[in-house]
């Protein structure tokens, strides 16, 4: 199957700093990438959908100025958590699809801890 | 907005027994996908259903897509310890892929 690499796998940062998470499709071109947040023992909450070269579409309740998404190429999308606070601590996971309406391939996820 | 509900949230199964997890969407879906997430891991794609009333099998797993394309089910027969994990359905409508809450399965030998 296709490979999606997410980096870093875990990060600890101080409150008020920004953290960038990268999501790369290694062996295919991803037309669409999704960013999710997952709380312990809960489902994946869709945060935003990004298409290469266009602005991300954010879900209701997700602050676009807080969670900056850039999809600069067909193989790379980044999520920047700006001015992080402890309540932003969570597991962030990306996924990518080759074409519309096909299966999603997930990255390994990033465990963010804000102290 | 689109909502995908999944029940039950937890399923504790005796090894060898069968169980079913159900998924319902508030909107008509273009397709539905099922994923499995092992503890500490990331979701892994299992299958996609596209057609109304579609039924697909993968060994002991049977997936169904409802006639109205708003509900789906996953039935596992003769549960094994390797079936442990959380099973998510994900409904696709337009560009979005929205996940259900997941059914976390534990197996007692």
Coordinates of C-alpha atoms in Angstrom, one line a residue:
Chain A
X1 CA 0.0 0.0 0.0
X2 CA 0.9 3.6 -0.2
X3 CA 3.1 5.2 2.4
X4 CA 2.4 8.4 4.3
X5 CA 5.1 9.7 6.6
X6 CA 4.4 12.1 9.4
X7 CA 7.1 14.0 11.3
X8 CA 7.8 14.4 14.2
X9 CA 6.2 11.4 15.9
X10 CA 6.2 13.2 19.2
X11 CA 7.0 16.7 20.3
X12 CA 7.0 18.6 23.6
X13 CA 6.9 22.4 23.5
X14 CA 6.5 25.3 25.8
X15 CA 3.3 27.2 26.0
X16 CA 3.2 30.1 23.6
X17 CA 5.5 28.5 21.0
X18 CA 4.6 27.2 17.6
X19 CA 5.0 23.7 16.3
X20 CA 5.1 22.5 12.7
X21 CA 4.0 19.0 11.8
X22 CA 4.8 17.6 8.3
X23 CA 2.9 15.0 6.4
X24 CA 4.4 13.5 3.3
X25 CA 3.1 11.0 0.8
X26 CA 6.3 9.0 -0.1
X27 CA 5.3 7.0 -3.1
X28 CA 2.3 8.8 -4.6
X29 CA 0.9 12.2 -5.3
X30 CA -1.8 13.1 -2.9
X31 CA -4.5 15.3 -4.4
X32 CA -6.1 15.7 -0.9
X33 CA -4.7 15.6 2.6
X34 CA -6.8 15.5 5.8
X35 CA -5.8 16.6 9.2
X36 CA -7.4 14.9 12.3
X37 CA -7.1 15.3 16.0
X38 CA -7.6 12.3 18.2
X39 CA -8.2 12.4 22.0
X40 CA -7.4 9.3 24.0
X41 CA -9.8 6.4 23.3
X42 CA -11.9 8.6 21.0
X43 CA -12.5 9.0 17.3
X44 CA -10.7 11.0 14.8
X45 CA -12.0 14.5 14.6
X46 CA -11.6 16.1 11.2
X47 CA -9.9 19.4 11.5
X48 CA -9.4 20.5 7.9
X49 CA -9.0 19.3 4.4
X50 CA -6.3 20.6 2.1
X51 CA -5.9 20.4 -1.6
X52 CA -2.6 21.2 -3.2
X53 CA -2.2 24.8 -4.2
X54 CA -5.4 26.0 -2.6
X55 CA -6.5 27.1 0.9
X56 CA -7.5 24.5 3.4
X57 CA -11.1 24.0 4.2
X58 CA -11.6 24.0 8.0
X59 CA -14.3 22.3 9.9
X60 CA -16.7 24.2 12.1
X61 CA -15.1 25.1 15.4
X62 CA -11.5 24.8 14.2
X63 CA -9.6 28.1 14.4
X64 CA -7.8 28.6 11.1
X65 CA -5.4 31.2 12.6
X66 CA -4.5 28.7 15.3
X67 CA -4.0 25.7 13.1
X68 CA -2.2 26.8 9.9
X69 CA -2.3 24.4 7.1
X70 CA -0.1 24.6 4.0
X71 CA -0.3 22.1 1.1
X72 CA 2.6 23.4 -0.9
X73 CA 3.0 20.3 -3.2
X74 CA 1.3 17.1 -4.1
X75 CA 3.5 15.3 -1.6
X76 CA 3.7 17.6 1.4
X77 CA 1.2 19.2 3.7
X78 CA 2.1 20.9 7.0
X79 CA 0.1 21.8 10.1
X80 CA 1.4 24.5 12.3
X81 CA 0.0 24.9 15.8
X82 CA 0.6 28.5 16.6
X83 CA 0.9 29.9 20.1
X84 CA 0.3 26.4 21.6
X85 CA -1.4 26.0 24.9
X86 CA -1.7 22.9 27.1
X87 CA -5.3 22.3 25.8
X88 CA -3.8 21.8 22.3
X89 CA -2.0 18.7 23.6
X90 CA -3.3 15.8 21.6
X91 CA -2.6 13.2 18.9
X92 CA -2.6 14.8 15.5
X93 CA -2.8 12.5 12.5
X94 CA -2.8 13.2 8.8
X95 CA -4.1 11.2 5.9
X96 CA -3.8 11.4 2.1
X97 CA -5.7 10.1 -0.8
X98 CA -4.5 9.6 -4.4
X99 CA -7.8 10.5 -6.0
X100 CA -11.2 11.7 -4.9
X101 CA -13.3 8.9 -3.3
X102 CA -10.5 6.5 -2.8
X103 CA -9.1 5.2 0.5
X104 CA -7.1 7.3 2.8
X105 CA -3.6 6.4 3.9
X106 CA -2.6 7.5 7.3
X107 CA 0.6 8.9 8.8
X108 CA 1.9 7.5 12.0
X109 CA 0.6 10.5 14.0
X110 CA 2.2 13.2 16.1
X111 CA 1.8 13.2 19.9
X112 CA 2.0 16.9 20.9
X113 CA 2.4 17.8 24.5
X114 CA 2.4 21.5 25.5
X115 CA 3.9 22.3 28.9
Chain B
X1 CA -22.9 19.2 8.9
X2 CA -22.3 15.5 8.1
X3 CA -22.4 13.2 11.2
X4 CA -21.4 9.6 11.3
X5 CA -22.6 7.6 14.3
X6 CA -21.2 4.3 15.2
X7 CA -22.3 1.7 17.8
X8 CA -21.5 0.1 20.1
X9 CA -18.5 2.0 21.4
X10 CA -17.1 -1.0 23.2
X11 CA -17.5 -4.7 22.4
X12 CA -16.1 -7.3 24.7
X13 CA -16.2 -10.7 22.9
X14 CA -15.5 -14.2 23.9
X15 CA -13.0 -15.8 21.5
X16 CA -14.9 -17.7 18.8
X17 CA -18.1 -15.6 19.1
X18 CA -19.5 -13.3 16.4
X19 CA -20.2 -9.6 16.7
X20 CA -21.4 -6.7 14.6
X21 CA -20.7 -2.9 14.7
X22 CA -23.1 -0.5 13.0
X23 CA -22.6 2.8 11.4
X24 CA -25.2 5.5 10.5
X25 CA -24.8 8.7 8.6
X26 CA -27.0 11.8 8.8
X27 CA -26.5 12.3 5.0
X28 CA -26.3 10.1 2.0
X29 CA -22.8 9.0 1.3
X30 CA -20.9 8.5 -1.9
X31 CA -19.0 5.7 -0.3
X32 CA -18.1 4.3 3.1
X33 CA -14.8 3.0 4.3
X34 CA -13.8 0.9 7.2
X35 CA -10.5 1.2 9.1
X36 CA -8.8 -0.7 11.9
X37 CA -6.6 0.9 14.5
X38 CA -4.5 -1.2 16.8
X39 CA -3.6 0.3 20.2
X40 CA -0.8 2.8 19.7
X41 CA -1.1 2.6 16.0
X42 CA -2.7 4.6 13.2
X43 CA -5.8 3.6 11.2
X44 CA -5.3 1.1 8.5
X45 CA -7.7 0.9 5.6
X46 CA -9.8 -2.3 5.4
X47 CA -12.3 -1.8 2.7
X48 CA -14.5 0.6 0.7
X49 CA -18.1 0.1 -0.2
X50 CA -19.6 2.2 -3.0
X51 CA -22.8 0.7 -4.4
X52 CA -26.2 0.7 -2.7
X53 CA -26.7 -2.7 -1.0
X54 CA -23.1 -3.8 -1.6
X55 CA -21.8 -6.7 0.5
X56 CA -18.1 -7.5 0.6
X57 CA -16.2 -10.2 2.5
X58 CA -12.7 -10.4 3.8
X59 CA -12.2 -13.9 5.3
X60 CA -14.2 -13.6 8.6
X61 CA -15.2 -10.0 8.1
X62 CA -18.4 -9.1 6.2
X63 CA -19.1 -5.5 5.3
X64 CA -22.5 -4.2 4.1
X65 CA -23.6 -0.9 2.7
X66 CA -27.3 0.0 3.1
X67 CA -29.7 0.5 0.3
X68 CA -30.1 4.2 1.1
X69 CA -26.3 4.6 1.3
X70 CA -26.6 6.0 4.8
X71 CA -25.7 3.0 6.9
X72 CA -23.2 0.2 7.1
X73 CA -22.2 -2.7 9.2
X74 CA -19.2 -4.8 9.9
X75 CA -19.8 -8.4 11.1
X76 CA -16.9 -10.5 12.4
X77 CA -17.4 -14.2 12.8
X78 CA -15.4 -16.5 15.1
X79 CA -13.5 -13.7 16.7
X80 CA -9.8 -14.2 17.3
X81 CA -7.4 -12.4 19.6
X82 CA -5.9 -10.8 16.4
X83 CA -9.2 -8.9 16.0
X84 CA -8.4 -6.7 19.0
X85 CA -8.4 -3.0 18.1
X86 CA -10.8 -0.2 17.3
X87 CA -12.8 -0.4 14.1
X88 CA -13.9 2.9 12.5
X89 CA -16.3 3.5 9.7
X90 CA -15.7 6.6 7.7
X91 CA -18.3 8.1 5.4
X92 CA -17.4 10.1 2.4
X93 CA -19.6 13.0 1.2
X94 CA -18.2 15.4 -1.3
X95 CA -14.6 15.9 -0.3
X96 CA -15.0 15.1 3.3
X97 CA -14.1 11.8 5.0
X98 CA -15.8 11.8 8.5
X99 CA -15.2 9.1 11.0
X100 CA -17.5 7.4 13.4
X101 CA -16.6 7.1 17.1
X102 CA -15.2 3.7 16.6
X103 CA -15.9 0.3 18.2
X104 CA -13.2 -0.8 20.5
X105 CA -13.0 -4.6 20.5
X106 CA -11.5 -6.7 23.3
X107 CA -11.3 -10.5 23.2
X108 CA -11.3 -12.9 26.1
X109 CA -9.7 -16.2 25.5

